[in-house]
Short mmCIF file of C-alpha atoms and ligand atoms in Angstrom, two decimals:
data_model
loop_
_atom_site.label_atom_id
_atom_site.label_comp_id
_atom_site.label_asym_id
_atom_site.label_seq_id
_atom_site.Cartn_x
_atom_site.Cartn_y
_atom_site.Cartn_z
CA UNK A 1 178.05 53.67 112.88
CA UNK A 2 179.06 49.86 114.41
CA UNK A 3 177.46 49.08 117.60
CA UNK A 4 180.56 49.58 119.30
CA UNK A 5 180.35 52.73 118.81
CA UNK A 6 176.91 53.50 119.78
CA UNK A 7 177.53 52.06 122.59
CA UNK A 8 179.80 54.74 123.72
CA UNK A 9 179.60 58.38 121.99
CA UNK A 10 181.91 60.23 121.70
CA UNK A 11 183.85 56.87 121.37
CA UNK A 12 187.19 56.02 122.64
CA UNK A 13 190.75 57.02 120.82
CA UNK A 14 190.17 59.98 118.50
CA UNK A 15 188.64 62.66 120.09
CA UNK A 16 185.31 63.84 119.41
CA UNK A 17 185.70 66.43 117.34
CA UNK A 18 188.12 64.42 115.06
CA UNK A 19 185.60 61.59 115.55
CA UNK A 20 182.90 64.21 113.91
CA UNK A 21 185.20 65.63 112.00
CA UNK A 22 185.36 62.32 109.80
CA UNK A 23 182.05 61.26 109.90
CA UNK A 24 180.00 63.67 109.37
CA UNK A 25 180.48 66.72 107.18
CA UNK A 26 177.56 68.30 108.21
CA UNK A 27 178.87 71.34 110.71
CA UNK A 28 174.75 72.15 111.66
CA UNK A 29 174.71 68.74 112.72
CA UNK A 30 178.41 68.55 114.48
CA UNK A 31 176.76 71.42 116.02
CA UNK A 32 173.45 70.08 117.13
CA UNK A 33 175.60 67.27 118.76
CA UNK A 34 178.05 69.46 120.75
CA UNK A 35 175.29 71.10 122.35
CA UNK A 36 173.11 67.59 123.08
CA UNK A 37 176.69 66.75 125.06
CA UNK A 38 176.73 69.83 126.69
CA UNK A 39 173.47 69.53 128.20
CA UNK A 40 173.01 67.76 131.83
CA UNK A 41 170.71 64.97 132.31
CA UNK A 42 166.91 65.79 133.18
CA UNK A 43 165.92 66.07 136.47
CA UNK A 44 163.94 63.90 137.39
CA UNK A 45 161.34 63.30 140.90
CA UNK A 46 162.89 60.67 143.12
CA UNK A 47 163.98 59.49 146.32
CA UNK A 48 167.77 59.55 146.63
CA UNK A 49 168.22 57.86 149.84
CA UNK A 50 169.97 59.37 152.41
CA UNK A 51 173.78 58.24 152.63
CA UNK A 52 173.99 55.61 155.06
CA UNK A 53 176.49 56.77 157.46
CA UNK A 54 174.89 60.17 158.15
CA UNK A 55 172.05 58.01 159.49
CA UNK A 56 174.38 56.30 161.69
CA UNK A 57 176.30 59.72 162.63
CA UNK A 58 172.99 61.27 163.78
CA UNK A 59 171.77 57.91 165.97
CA UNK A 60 175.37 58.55 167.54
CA UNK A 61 175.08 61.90 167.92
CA UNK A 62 170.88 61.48 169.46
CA UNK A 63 172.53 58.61 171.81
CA UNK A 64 175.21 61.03 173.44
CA UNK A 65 173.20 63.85 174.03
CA UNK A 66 170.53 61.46 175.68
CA UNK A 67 173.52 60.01 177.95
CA UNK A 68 174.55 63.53 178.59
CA UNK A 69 171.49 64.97 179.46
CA UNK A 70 170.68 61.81 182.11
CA UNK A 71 173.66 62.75 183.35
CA UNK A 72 174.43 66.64 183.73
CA UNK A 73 171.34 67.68 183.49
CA UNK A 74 171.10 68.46 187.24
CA UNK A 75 167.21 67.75 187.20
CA UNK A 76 166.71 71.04 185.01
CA UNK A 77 166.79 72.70 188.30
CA UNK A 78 168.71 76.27 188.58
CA UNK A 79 169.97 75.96 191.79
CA UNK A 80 171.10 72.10 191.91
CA UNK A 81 174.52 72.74 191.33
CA UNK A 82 175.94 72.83 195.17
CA UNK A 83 179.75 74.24 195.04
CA UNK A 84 179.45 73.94 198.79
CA UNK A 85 179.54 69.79 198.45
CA UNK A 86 182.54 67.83 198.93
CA UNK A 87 183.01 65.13 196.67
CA UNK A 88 183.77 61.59 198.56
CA UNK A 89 181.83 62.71 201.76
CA UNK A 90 178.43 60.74 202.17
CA UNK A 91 175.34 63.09 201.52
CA UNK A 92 173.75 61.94 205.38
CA UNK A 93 176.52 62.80 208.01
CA UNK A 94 174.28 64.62 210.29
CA UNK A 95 173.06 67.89 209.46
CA UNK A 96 173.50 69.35 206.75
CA UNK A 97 176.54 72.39 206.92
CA UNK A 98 175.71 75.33 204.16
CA UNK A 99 178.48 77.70 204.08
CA UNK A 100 176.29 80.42 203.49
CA UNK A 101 179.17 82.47 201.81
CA UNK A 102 179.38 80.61 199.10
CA UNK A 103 175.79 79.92 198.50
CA UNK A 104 175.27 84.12 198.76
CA UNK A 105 177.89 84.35 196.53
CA UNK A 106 176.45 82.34 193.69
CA UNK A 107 173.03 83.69 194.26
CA UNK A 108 174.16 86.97 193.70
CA UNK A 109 175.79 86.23 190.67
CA UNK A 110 172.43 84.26 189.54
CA UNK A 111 170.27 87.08 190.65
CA UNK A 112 171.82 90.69 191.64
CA UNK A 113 174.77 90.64 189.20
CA UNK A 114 173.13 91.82 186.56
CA UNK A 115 172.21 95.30 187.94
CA UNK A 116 174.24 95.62 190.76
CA UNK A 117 177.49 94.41 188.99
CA UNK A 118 179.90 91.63 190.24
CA UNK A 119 181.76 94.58 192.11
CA UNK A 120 178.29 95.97 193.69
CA UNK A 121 178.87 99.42 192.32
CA UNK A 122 175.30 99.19 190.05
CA UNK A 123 175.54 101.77 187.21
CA UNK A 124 175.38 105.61 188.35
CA UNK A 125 171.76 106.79 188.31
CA UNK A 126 170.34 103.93 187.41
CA UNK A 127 171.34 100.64 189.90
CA UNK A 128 172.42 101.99 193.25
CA UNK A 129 175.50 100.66 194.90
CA UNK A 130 175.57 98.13 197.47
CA UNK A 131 179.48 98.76 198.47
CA UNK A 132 179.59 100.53 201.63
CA UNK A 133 176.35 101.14 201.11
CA UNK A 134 173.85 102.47 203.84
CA UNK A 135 171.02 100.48 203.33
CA UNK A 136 172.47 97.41 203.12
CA UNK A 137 174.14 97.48 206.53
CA UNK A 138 171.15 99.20 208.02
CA UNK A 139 168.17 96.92 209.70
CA UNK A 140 167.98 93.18 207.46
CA UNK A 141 164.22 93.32 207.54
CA UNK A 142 164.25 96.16 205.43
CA UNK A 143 166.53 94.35 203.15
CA UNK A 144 164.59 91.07 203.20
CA UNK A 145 161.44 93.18 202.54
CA UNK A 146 163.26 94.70 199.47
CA UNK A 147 163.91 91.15 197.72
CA UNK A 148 160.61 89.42 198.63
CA UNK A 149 158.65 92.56 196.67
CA UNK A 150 161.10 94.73 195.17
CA UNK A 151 161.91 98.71 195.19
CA UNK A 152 160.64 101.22 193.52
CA UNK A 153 160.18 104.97 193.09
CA UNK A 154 162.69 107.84 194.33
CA UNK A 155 165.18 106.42 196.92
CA UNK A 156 168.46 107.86 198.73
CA UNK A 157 171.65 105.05 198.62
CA UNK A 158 174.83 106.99 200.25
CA UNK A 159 173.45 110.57 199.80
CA UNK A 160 172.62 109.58 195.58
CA UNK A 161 169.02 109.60 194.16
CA UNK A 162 168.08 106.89 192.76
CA UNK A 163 164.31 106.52 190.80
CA UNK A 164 164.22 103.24 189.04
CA UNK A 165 162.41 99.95 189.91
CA UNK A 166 164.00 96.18 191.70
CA UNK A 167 162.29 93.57 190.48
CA UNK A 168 160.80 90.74 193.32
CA UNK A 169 163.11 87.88 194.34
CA UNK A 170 160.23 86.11 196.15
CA UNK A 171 161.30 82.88 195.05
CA UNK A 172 164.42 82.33 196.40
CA UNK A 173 164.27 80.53 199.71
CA UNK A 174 164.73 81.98 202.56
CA UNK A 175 167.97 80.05 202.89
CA UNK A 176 169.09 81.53 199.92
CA UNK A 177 167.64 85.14 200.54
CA UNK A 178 169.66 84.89 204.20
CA UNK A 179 172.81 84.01 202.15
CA UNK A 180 172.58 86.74 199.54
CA UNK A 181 172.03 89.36 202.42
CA UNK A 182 175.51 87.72 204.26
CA UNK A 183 177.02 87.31 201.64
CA UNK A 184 176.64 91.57 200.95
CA UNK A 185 176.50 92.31 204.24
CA UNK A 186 179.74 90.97 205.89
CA UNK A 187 181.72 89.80 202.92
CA UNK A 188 185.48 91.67 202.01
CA UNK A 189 184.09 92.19 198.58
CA UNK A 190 181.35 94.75 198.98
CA UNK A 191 183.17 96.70 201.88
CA UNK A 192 180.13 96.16 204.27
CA UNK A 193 180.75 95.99 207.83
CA UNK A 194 177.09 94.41 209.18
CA UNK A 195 175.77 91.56 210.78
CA UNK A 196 174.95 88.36 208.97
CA UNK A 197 171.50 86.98 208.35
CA UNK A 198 169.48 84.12 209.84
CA UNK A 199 167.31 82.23 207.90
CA UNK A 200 164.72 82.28 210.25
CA UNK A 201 164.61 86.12 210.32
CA UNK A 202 163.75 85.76 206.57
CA UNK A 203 161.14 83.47 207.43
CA UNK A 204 159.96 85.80 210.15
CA UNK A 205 159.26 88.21 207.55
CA UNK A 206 158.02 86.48 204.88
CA UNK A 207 155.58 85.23 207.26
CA UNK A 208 154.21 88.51 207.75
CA UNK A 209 155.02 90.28 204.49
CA UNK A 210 155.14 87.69 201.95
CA UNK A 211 151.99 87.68 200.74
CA UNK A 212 152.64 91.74 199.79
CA UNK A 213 152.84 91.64 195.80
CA UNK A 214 153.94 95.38 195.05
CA UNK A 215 157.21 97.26 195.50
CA UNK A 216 157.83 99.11 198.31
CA UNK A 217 159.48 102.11 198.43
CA UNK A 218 161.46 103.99 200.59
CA UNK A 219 158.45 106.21 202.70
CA UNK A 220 156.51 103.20 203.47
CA UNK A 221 160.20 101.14 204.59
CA UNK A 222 160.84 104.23 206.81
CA UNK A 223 157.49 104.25 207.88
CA UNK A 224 158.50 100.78 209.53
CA UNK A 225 162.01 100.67 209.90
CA UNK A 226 163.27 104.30 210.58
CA UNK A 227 165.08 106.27 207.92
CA UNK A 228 168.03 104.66 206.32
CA UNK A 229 171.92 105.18 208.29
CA UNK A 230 173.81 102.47 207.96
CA UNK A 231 173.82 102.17 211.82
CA UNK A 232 171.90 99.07 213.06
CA UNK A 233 172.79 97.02 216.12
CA UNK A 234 170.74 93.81 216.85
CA UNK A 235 168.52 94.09 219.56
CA UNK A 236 170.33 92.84 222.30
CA UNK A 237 167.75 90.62 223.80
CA UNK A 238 166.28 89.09 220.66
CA UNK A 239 169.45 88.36 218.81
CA UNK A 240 171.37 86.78 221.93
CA UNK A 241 168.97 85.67 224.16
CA UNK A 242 166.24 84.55 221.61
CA UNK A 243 168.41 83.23 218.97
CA UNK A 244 170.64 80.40 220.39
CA UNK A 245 167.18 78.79 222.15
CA UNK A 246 165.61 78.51 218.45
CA UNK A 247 169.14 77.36 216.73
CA UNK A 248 169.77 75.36 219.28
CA UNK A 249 167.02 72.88 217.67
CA UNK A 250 168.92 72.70 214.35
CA UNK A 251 171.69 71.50 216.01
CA UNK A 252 174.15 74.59 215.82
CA UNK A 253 173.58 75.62 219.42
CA UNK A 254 176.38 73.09 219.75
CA UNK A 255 178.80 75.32 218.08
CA UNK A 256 178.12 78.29 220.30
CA UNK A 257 178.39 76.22 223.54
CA UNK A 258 181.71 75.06 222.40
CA UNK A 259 182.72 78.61 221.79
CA UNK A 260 181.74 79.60 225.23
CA UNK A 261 181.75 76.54 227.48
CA UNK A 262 178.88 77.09 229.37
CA UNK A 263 176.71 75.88 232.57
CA UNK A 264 174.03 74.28 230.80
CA UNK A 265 175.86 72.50 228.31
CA UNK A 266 177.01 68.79 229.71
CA UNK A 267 180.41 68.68 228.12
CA UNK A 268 180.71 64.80 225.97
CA UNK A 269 183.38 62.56 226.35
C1 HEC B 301 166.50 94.62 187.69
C2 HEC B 301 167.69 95.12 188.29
C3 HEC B 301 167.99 94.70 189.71
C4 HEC B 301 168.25 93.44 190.16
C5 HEC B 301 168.29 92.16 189.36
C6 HEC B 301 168.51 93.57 191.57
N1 HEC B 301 168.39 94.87 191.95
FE1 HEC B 301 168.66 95.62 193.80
N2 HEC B 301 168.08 97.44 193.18
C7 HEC B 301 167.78 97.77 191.88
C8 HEC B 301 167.31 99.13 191.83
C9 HEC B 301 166.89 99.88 190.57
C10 HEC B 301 167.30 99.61 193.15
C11 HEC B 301 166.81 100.98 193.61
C12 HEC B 301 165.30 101.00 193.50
C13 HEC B 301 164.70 102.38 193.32
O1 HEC B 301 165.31 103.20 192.62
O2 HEC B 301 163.59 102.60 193.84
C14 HEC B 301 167.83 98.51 193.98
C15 HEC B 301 168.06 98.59 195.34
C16 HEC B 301 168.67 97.61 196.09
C17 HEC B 301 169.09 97.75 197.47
C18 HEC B 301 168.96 98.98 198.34
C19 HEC B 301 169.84 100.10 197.88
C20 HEC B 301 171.33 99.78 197.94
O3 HEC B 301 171.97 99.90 196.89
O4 HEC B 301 171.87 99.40 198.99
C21 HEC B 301 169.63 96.57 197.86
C22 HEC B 301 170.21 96.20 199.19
C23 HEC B 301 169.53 95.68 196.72
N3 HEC B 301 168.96 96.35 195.66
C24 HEC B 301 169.97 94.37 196.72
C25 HEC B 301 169.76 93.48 195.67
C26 HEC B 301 170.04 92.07 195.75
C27 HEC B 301 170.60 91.34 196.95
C28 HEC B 301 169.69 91.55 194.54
C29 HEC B 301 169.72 90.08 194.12
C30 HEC B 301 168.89 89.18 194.87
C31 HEC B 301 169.22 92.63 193.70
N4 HEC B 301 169.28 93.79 194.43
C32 HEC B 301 168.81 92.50 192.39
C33 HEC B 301 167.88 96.96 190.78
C34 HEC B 301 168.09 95.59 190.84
#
């Protein structure tokens, strides 16, 4: 065999099994050669780098998310997205104006959707309904009470028995906790014709109920509140005597004087 080809087997121009053909007459041998061909080179232990440019793909890749996570990551906080701000309107004009429909609305969908369902009917025998629903146009404290600890054991909603367990909502604010309730209570979309809820009134009870770690249920609300009818009236004193002298602090007194243009109130400009 010439060194050429050695050098390369089978060799160039006839094909190999001419090339054997020739050469050798041995067919055990043409044989033992077919198979050496056939075979695939040892594995062997090694590094094989890693290609290049998935390297630089994955540095790309690490960079973006780091970039995107400075920028949307809201703080990791769940309720830092505010669809209540305007974009293009300084954060520090005066107080700050929640419109507490919106925020109850996307509290409830964080928090109450789940059992109640986005249209408040809850599942029969199992989540009670907050449309037109009795309790939840009935006294507020009661209703605070029932998200700061939760509900348990047999209850009545709209003449249906209910005997399942609401979990605490204790840490929502009381901002938040005032929106859910107004958002329930006097929105179109649970058919709830009630009175809205003050964030101080949530504080009131927390206050005196917060610390209060197990569920109620409906004997021991009664006990307090009266039974459940779906008829509750503010008391006429504390909600329109009481109330305008503590918002009036906050700066929203100024609203209600416009609305009724009053004695005490030195009209500006
Ligand atoms: C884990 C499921 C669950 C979640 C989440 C939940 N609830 Fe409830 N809720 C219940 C159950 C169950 C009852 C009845 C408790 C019982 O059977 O003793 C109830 C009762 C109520 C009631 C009184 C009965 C009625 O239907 O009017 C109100 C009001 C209420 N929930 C409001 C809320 C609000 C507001 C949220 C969100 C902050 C919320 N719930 C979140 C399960 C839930």
């Amino acid at each position: 065999m010439s060194d050429s080809q050695k050098d390369q087997f089978p060799p160039k121009g006839p094909s190999r099994e001419t090339f054997e053909g020739t050469n050798f007459d041995d067919r055990d041998l043409q044989k033992v050669h077919a198979q050496l061909l056939r075979e695939k080179e040892e594995p062997s232990e090694n590094f094989s780098p890693m290609p290049l440019f998935l390297v630089a793909l994955f540095m790309v890749f690490a960079f973006w998310a780091g970039i995107y996570l400075v920028k949307f990551s809201g703080d990791f906080g769940p309720f830092h997205y505010d669809e209540t701000k305007k974009p293009g309107v300084a954060a520090d004009t005066g107080p700050k104006e929640v419109d507490m429909m919106a925020l109850g609305k996307r509290i409830y969908n964080q928090n109450c959707v789940a059992c109640h369902q986005a249209d408040g009917n809850g599942l029969p025998g199992v989540y009670p309904t907050l449309v037109n629903s009795d309790w939840v146009q009935d006294n507020p404290d009661r209703l605070v009470k029932v998200i700061l600890a939760g509900l348990a054991g047999p209850v009545t909603v709209n003449g249906k028995e209910y005997n399942n367990a609401m979990t605490a909502f204790d840490r929502l604010s009381d901002q938040q906790i005032a929106a859910v309730l107004t958002y329930i209570r006097t929105g179109e979309s649970y058919n709830n014709d009630s009175y809205p809820v003050s964030e101080e009134r949530v504080a009131k009870v927390r206050s005196e109920y917060g610390a209060r770690s197990e569920p109620w249920s409906q004997p021991e609300l009664e006990s307090i509140h009266g039974p459940v009818t779906g008829e509750w009236e503010p008391p006429a004193q504390a909600e329109t005597v009481a109330q305008p002298a503590d918002e009036g602090e906050q700066g929203e007194g100024e609203d209600a004087a416009e609305e009724t243009p009053a004695m005490d109130a030195p009209k500006e400009a």
